[in-house]
Coordinates of C-alpha atoms and ligand atoms in Angstrom, one line a residue:
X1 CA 0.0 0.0 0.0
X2 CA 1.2 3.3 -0.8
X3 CA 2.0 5.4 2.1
X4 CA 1.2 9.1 1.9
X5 CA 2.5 11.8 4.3
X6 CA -0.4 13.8 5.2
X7 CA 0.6 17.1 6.9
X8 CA -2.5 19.0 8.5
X9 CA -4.0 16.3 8.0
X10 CA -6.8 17.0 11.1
X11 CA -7.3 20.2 9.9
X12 CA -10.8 20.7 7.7
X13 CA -9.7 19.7 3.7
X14 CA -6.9 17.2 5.1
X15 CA -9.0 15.3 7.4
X16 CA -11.5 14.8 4.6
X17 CA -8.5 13.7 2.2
X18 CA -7.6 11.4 4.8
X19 CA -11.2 9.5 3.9
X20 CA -10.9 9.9 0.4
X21 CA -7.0 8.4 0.4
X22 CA -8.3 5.3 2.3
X23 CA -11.2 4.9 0.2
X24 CA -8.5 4.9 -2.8
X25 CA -6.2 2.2 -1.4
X26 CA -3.5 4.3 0.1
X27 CA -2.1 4.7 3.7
X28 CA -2.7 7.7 5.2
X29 CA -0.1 9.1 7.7
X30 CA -1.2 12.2 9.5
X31 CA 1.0 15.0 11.0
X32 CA -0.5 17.5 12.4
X33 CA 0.7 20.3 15.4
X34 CA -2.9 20.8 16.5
X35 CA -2.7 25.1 16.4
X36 CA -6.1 25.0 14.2
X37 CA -7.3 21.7 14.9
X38 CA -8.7 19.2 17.6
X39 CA -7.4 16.3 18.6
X40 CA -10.9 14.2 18.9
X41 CA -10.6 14.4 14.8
X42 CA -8.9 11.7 15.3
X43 CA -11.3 9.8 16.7
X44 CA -13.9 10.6 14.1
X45 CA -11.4 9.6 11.5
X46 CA -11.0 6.3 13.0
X47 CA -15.5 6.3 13.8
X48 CA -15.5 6.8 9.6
X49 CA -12.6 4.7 8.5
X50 CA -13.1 1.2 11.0
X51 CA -9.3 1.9 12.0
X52 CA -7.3 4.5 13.4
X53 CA -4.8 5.9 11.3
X54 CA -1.3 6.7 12.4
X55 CA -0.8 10.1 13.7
X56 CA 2.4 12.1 15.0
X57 CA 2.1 15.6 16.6
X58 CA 5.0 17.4 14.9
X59 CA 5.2 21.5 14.8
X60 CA 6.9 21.5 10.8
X61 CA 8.6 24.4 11.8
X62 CA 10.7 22.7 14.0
X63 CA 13.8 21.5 11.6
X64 CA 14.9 19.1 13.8
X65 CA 12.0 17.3 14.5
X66 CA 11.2 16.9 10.1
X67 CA 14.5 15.7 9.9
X68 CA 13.7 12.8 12.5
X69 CA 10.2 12.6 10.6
X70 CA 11.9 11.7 7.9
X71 CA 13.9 9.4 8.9
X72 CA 11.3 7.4 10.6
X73 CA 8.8 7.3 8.0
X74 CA 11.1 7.5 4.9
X75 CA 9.1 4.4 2.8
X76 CA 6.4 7.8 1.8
X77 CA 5.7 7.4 -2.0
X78 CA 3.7 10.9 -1.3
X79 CA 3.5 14.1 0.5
X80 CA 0.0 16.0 0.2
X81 CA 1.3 19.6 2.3
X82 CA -1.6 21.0 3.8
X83 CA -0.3 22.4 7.2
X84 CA -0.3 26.5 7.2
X85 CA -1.9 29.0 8.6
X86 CA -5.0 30.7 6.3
X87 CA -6.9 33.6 8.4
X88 CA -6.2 36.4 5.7
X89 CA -7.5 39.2 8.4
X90 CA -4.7 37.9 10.7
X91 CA -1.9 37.7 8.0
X92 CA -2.8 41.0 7.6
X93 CA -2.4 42.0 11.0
X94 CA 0.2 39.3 11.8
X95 CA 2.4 39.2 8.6
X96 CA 5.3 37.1 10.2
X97 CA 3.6 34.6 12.2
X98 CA 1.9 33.8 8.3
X99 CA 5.7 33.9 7.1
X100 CA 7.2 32.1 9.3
X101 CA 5.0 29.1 9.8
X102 CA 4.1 28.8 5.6
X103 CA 7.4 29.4 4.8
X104 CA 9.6 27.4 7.4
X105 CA 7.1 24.8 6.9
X106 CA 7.3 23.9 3.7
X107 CA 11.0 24.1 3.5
X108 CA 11.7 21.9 6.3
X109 CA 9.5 19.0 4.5
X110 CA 11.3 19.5 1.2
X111 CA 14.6 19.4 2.6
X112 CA 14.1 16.5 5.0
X113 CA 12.8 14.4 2.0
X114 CA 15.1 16.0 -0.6
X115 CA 16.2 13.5 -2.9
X116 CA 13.2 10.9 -2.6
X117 CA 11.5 10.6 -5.6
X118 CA 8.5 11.9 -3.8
X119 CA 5.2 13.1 -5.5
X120 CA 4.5 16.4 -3.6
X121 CA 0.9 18.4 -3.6
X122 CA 0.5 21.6 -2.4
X123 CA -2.8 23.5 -1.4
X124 CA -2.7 26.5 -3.0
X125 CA -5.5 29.2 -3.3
X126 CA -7.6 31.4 -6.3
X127 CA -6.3 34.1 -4.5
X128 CA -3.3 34.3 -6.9
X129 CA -5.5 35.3 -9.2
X130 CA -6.7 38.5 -7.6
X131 CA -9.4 40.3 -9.3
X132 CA -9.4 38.2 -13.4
X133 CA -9.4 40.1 -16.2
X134 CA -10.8 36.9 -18.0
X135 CA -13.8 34.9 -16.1
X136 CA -13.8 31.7 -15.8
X137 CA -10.0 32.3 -14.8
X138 CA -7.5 29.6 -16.3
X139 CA -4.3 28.1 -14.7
X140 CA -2.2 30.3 -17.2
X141 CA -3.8 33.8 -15.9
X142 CA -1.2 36.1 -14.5
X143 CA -0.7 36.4 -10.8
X144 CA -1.6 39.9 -9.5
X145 CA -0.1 40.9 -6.7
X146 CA -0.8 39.4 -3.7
X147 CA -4.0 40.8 -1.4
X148 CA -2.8 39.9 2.0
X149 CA 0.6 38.2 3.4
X150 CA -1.7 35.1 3.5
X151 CA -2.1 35.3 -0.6
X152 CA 1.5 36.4 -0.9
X153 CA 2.8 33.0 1.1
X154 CA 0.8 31.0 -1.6
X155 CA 2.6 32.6 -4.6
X156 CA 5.6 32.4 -3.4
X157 CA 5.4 28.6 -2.4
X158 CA 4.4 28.2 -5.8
X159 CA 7.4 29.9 -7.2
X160 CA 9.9 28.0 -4.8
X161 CA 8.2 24.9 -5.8
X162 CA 8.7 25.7 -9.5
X163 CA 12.5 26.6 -9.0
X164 CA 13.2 23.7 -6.7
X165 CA 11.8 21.6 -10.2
X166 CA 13.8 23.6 -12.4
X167 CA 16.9 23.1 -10.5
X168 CA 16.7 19.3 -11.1
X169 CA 15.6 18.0 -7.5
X170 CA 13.9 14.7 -7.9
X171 CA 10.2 15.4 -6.6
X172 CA 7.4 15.7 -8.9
X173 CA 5.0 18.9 -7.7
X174 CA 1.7 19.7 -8.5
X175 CA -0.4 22.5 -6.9
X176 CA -4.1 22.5 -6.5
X177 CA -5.5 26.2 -6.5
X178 CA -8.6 25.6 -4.4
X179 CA -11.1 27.7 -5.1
X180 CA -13.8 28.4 -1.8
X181 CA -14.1 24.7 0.1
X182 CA -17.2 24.2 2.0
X183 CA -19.7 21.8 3.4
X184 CA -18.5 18.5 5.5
X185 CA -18.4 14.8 5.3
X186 CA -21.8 13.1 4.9
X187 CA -21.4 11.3 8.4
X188 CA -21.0 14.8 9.9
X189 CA -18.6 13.3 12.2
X190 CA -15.9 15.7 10.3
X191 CA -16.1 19.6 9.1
X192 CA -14.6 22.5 9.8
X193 CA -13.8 24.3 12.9
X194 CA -13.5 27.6 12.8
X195 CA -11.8 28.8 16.0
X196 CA -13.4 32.2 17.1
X197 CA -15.4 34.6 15.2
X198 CA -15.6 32.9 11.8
X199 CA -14.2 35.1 9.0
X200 CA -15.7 32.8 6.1
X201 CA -19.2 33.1 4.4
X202 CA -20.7 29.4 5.3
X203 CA -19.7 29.0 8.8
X204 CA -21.3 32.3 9.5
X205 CA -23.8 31.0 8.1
X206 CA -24.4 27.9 10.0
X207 CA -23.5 29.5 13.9
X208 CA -25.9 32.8 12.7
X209 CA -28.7 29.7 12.0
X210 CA -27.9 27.7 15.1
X211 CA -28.0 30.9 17.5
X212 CA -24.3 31.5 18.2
X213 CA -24.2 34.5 16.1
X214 CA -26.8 37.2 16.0
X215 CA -26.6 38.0 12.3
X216 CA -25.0 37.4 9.2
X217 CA -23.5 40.6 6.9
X218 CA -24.3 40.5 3.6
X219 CA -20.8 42.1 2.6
X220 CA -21.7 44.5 -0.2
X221 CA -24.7 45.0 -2.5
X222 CA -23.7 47.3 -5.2
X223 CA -20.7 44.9 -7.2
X224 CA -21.2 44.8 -10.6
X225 CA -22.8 41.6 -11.0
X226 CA -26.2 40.1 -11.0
X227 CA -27.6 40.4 -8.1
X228 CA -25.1 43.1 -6.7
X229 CA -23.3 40.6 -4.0
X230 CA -19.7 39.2 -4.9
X231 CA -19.4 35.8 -6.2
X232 CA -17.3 32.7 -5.6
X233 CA -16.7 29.2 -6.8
X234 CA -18.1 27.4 -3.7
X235 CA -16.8 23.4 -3.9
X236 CA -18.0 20.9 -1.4
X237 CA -14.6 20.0 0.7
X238 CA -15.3 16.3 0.0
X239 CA -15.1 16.7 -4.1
X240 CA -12.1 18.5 -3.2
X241 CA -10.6 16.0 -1.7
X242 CA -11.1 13.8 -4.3
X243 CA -8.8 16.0 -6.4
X244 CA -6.3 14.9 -4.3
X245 CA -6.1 11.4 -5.0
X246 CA -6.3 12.4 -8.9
X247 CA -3.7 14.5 -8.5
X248 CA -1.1 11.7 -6.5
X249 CA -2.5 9.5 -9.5
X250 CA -1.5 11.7 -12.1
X251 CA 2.2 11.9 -10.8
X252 CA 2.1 8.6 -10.2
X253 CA 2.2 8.1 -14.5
X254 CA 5.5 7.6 -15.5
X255 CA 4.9 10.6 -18.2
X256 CA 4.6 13.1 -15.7
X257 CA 7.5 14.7 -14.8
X258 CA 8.2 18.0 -13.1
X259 CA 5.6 20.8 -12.0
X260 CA 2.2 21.1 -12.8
X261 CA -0.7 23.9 -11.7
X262 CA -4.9 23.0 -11.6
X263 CA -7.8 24.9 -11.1
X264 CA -9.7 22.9 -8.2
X265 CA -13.8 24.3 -7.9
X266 CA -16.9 24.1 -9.8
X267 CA -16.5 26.1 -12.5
X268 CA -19.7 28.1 -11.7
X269 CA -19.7 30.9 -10.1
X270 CA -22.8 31.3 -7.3
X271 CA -23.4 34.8 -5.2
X272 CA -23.3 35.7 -1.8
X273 CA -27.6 36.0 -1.6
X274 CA -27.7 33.1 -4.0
X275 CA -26.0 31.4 -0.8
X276 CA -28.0 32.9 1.4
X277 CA -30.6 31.5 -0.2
X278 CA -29.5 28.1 -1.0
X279 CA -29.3 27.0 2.8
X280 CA -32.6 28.7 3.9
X281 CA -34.2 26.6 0.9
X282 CA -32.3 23.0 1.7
X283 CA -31.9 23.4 5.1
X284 CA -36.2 25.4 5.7
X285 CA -34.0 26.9 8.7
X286 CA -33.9 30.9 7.9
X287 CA -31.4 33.0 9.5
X288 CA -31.0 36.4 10.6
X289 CA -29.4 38.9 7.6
X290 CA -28.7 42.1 6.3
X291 CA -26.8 43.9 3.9
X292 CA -24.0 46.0 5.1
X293 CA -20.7 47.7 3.3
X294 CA -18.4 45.8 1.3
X295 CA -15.7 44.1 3.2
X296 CA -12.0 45.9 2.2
X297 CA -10.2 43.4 -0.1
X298 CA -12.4 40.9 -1.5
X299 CA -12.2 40.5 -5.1
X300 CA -15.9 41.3 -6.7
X301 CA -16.0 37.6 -8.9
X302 CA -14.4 34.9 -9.5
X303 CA -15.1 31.4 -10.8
X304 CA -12.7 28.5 -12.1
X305 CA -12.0 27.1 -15.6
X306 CA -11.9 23.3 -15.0
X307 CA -11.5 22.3 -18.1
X308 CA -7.6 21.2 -17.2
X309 CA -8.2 19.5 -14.3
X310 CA -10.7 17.7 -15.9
X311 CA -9.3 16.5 -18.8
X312 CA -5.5 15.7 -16.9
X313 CA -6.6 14.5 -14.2
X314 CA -10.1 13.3 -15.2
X315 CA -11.5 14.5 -11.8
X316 CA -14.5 17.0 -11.8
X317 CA -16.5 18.1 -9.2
X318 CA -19.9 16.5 -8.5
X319 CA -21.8 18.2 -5.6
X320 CA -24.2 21.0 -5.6
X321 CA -24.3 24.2 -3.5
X322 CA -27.7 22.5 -1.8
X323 CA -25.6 19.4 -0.7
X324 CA -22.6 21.8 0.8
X325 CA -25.2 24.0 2.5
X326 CA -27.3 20.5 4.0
X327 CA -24.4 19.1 5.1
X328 CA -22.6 22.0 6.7
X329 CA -25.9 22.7 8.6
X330 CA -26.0 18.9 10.0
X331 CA -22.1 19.1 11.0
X332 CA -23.1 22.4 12.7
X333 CA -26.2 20.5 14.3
X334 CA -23.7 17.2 15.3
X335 CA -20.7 19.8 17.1
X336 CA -23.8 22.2 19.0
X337 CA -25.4 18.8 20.0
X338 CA -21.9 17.1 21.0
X339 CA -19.3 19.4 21.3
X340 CA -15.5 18.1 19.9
Ligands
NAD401 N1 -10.1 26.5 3.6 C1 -9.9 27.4 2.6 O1 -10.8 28.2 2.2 C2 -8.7 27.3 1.7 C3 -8.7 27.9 0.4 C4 -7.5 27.8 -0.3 C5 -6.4 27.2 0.2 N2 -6.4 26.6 1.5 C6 -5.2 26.0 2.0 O2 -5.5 24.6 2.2 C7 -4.7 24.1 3.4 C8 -5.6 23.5 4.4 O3 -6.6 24.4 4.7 P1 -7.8 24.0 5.8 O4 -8.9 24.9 5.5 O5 -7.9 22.6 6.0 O6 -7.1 24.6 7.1 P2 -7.0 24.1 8.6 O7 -6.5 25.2 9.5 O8 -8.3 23.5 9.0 O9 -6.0 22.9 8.5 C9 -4.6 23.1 8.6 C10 -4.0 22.2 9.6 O10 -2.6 22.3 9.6 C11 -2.1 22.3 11.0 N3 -0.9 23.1 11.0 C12 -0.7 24.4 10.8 N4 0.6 24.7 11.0 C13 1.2 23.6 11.2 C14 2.6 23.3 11.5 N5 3.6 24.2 11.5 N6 2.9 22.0 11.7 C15 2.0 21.0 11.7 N7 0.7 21.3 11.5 C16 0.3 22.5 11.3 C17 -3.3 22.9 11.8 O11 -3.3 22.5 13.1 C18 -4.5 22.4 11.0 O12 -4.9 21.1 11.5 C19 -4.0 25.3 3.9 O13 -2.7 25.3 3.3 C20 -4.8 26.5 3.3 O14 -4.0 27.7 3.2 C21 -7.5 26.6 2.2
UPG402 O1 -19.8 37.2 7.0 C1 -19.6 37.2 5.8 C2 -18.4 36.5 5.2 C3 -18.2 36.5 3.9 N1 -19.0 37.2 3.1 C4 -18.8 37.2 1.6 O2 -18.8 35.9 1.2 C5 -17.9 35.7 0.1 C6 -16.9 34.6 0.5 O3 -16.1 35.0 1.5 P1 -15.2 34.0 2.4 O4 -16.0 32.8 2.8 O5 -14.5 34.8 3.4 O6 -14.2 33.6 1.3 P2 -13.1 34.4 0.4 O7 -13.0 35.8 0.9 O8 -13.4 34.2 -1.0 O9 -11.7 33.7 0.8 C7 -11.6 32.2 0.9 O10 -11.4 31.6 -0.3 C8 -10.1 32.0 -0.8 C9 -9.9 31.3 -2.1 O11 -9.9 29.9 -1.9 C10 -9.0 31.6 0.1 O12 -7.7 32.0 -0.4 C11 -9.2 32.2 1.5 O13 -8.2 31.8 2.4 C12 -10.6 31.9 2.0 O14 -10.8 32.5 3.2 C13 -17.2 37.1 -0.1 O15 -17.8 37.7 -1.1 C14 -17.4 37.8 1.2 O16 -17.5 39.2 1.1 C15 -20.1 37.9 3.5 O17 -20.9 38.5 2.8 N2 -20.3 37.9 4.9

């Protein structure tokens, strides 16, 4: 069985790869420093999967402690890198905690494994994109300068990542622009965990609904598209995960060499009130909402060409905005009714 290094792997996407890379056949190995996630993951992971996968607590930024990493589990034929930190508000007011922990990160896992032939993913974001002059934005769009130090830490992974190929090293790379994850696993035993005031669209959402926020903010009604509110390519977190496995499949061809870049979302674009009004409608639970000012630095649209990562890696996405809302309401419903 293939073993696969899964770093952040209790965090919200990485948990839910964890299921989808078991379901493939592989073997999971989960590292994880617990700063943005719970250690009773764990638990559900092994309620889902029938077993508990192997887990080690190891803070990446801690050179030493990769290196040993490495040495102990060096038989990994993969490396899916999803440990960082991702509150763009707090990169913005907390630029080199965001550095550091991105940056030192990554480097101490390519180093300790350098010179494995290792197939390596990376989660990066749309938010290299910026604002697109060209919607549905494709992989070879330029990358505006970065929004926050968050954004900035993805493009600049990317670019190390690319020069670290070009300089001969023996890994093979791809990196999976998400584009906006929501909704949780089906057994709501897994989702994400926003710690504090959430800062993202759908967990607001879901605490305004179950009573632990008073209202949600409709950021902005006077964008230039349809229905005035900004829109996103919302992809539910489990068909995201999925592009994971494709992608370790795709390095796995002996054709493949190198770097490569995909597009991971929908390819349709939905608003902020179609949202809204997607998980009143699924979910017959309404919420508290009103419109207020736009919120500084979000882009006003932007959506995903998927035609790549659907024709390379013959994944697409299959779940509908109703299914992300539904089942991010009943993981809501599982943590109020059993907290983690
Ligand atoms: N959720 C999104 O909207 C989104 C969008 C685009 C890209 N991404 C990227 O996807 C990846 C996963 O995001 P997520 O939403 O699952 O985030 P998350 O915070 O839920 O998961 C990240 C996990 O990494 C762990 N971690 C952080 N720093 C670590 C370190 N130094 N050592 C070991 N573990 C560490 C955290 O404890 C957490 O469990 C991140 O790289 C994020 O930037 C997320
Ligand atoms: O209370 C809220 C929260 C959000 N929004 C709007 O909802 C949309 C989505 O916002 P959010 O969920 O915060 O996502 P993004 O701002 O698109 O950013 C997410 O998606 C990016 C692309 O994947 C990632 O880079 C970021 O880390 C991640 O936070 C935006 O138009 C916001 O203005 C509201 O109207 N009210």
């Amino acid at each position: 069985m293939k073993k696969i290094l899964v770093t952040g792997g209790l965090g919200f996407i990485g948990s839910h790869t964890v299921v989808e890379l078991v379901q493939a056949g592989y073997e999971p190995v989960i590292i994880d420093d617990l700063s943005n996630s719970h250690i009773s993951i764990l638990d559900q992971l092994t309620t889902i999967l029938g077993f508990k996968p192997q887990f080690h607590q190891v803070d990446l930024c801690d050179e030493a402690a990769v290196k040993n990493l490495a040495t102990s589990i060096a038989d990994v034929t993969g490396i899916i890198h999803f440990a960082a930190f991702k509150a763009v508000g707090e990169s913005v007011a907390h630029p080199l905690k965001y550095y550091r922990n991105n940056f030192y990160s990554l480097i101490n896992l390519l180093n300790a494994y350098y010179g494995k032939p290792l197939n390596f993913v990376f989660s990066s974001s749309c938010t290299v994109y910026g604002q697109p002059d060209n919607l549905p934005v494709t992989e070879d769009a330029p990358v505006k300068a970065a929004q926050s130090p968050y954004g900035n830490t993805k493009q600049i992974a990317e670019e190390i990542l690319q020069d670290m190929i070009a300089s001969g090293a023996n890994y093979k790379v791809v990196s999976l622009r998400y584009f906006n994850p929501v909704g949780a696993h089906k057994s709501a035993l897994i989702g994400e965990l926003p710690i504090g005031v959430p800062q993202n669209l759908v967990p607001f959402i879901t605490q305004t609904a179950i009573g632990k926020r008073e209202k949600v903010t409709v950021f902005g009604n006077d964008y230039n598209t349809p229905d005035g509110s900004c829109i996103r390519d919302y992809i539910h977190v489990v068909d995201l995960a999925k592009a994971h496995v494709a992608a370790l499949k795709y390095m796995e061809e002996e054709s493949f060499k190198g770097y490569d870049v995909f597009n991971i979302g929908t390819g349709k674009g939905t608003s902020v009130l179609e949202v809204v009004n997607a998980f009143e409608r699924t979910t017959g639970v309404k919420f508290a909402w009103s419109i207020g000012p736009r919120r500084d630095g979000d882009v006003e649209q932007v959506w995903g060409d998927v035609t790549k990562s659907t024709e390379v890696l013959k994944w697409k996405a299959e779940l509908d905005v109703d299914t992300m809302m539904a089942s991010a309401w009943e993981w809501e419903k599982a943590i109020a009714n059993k907290p983690l």
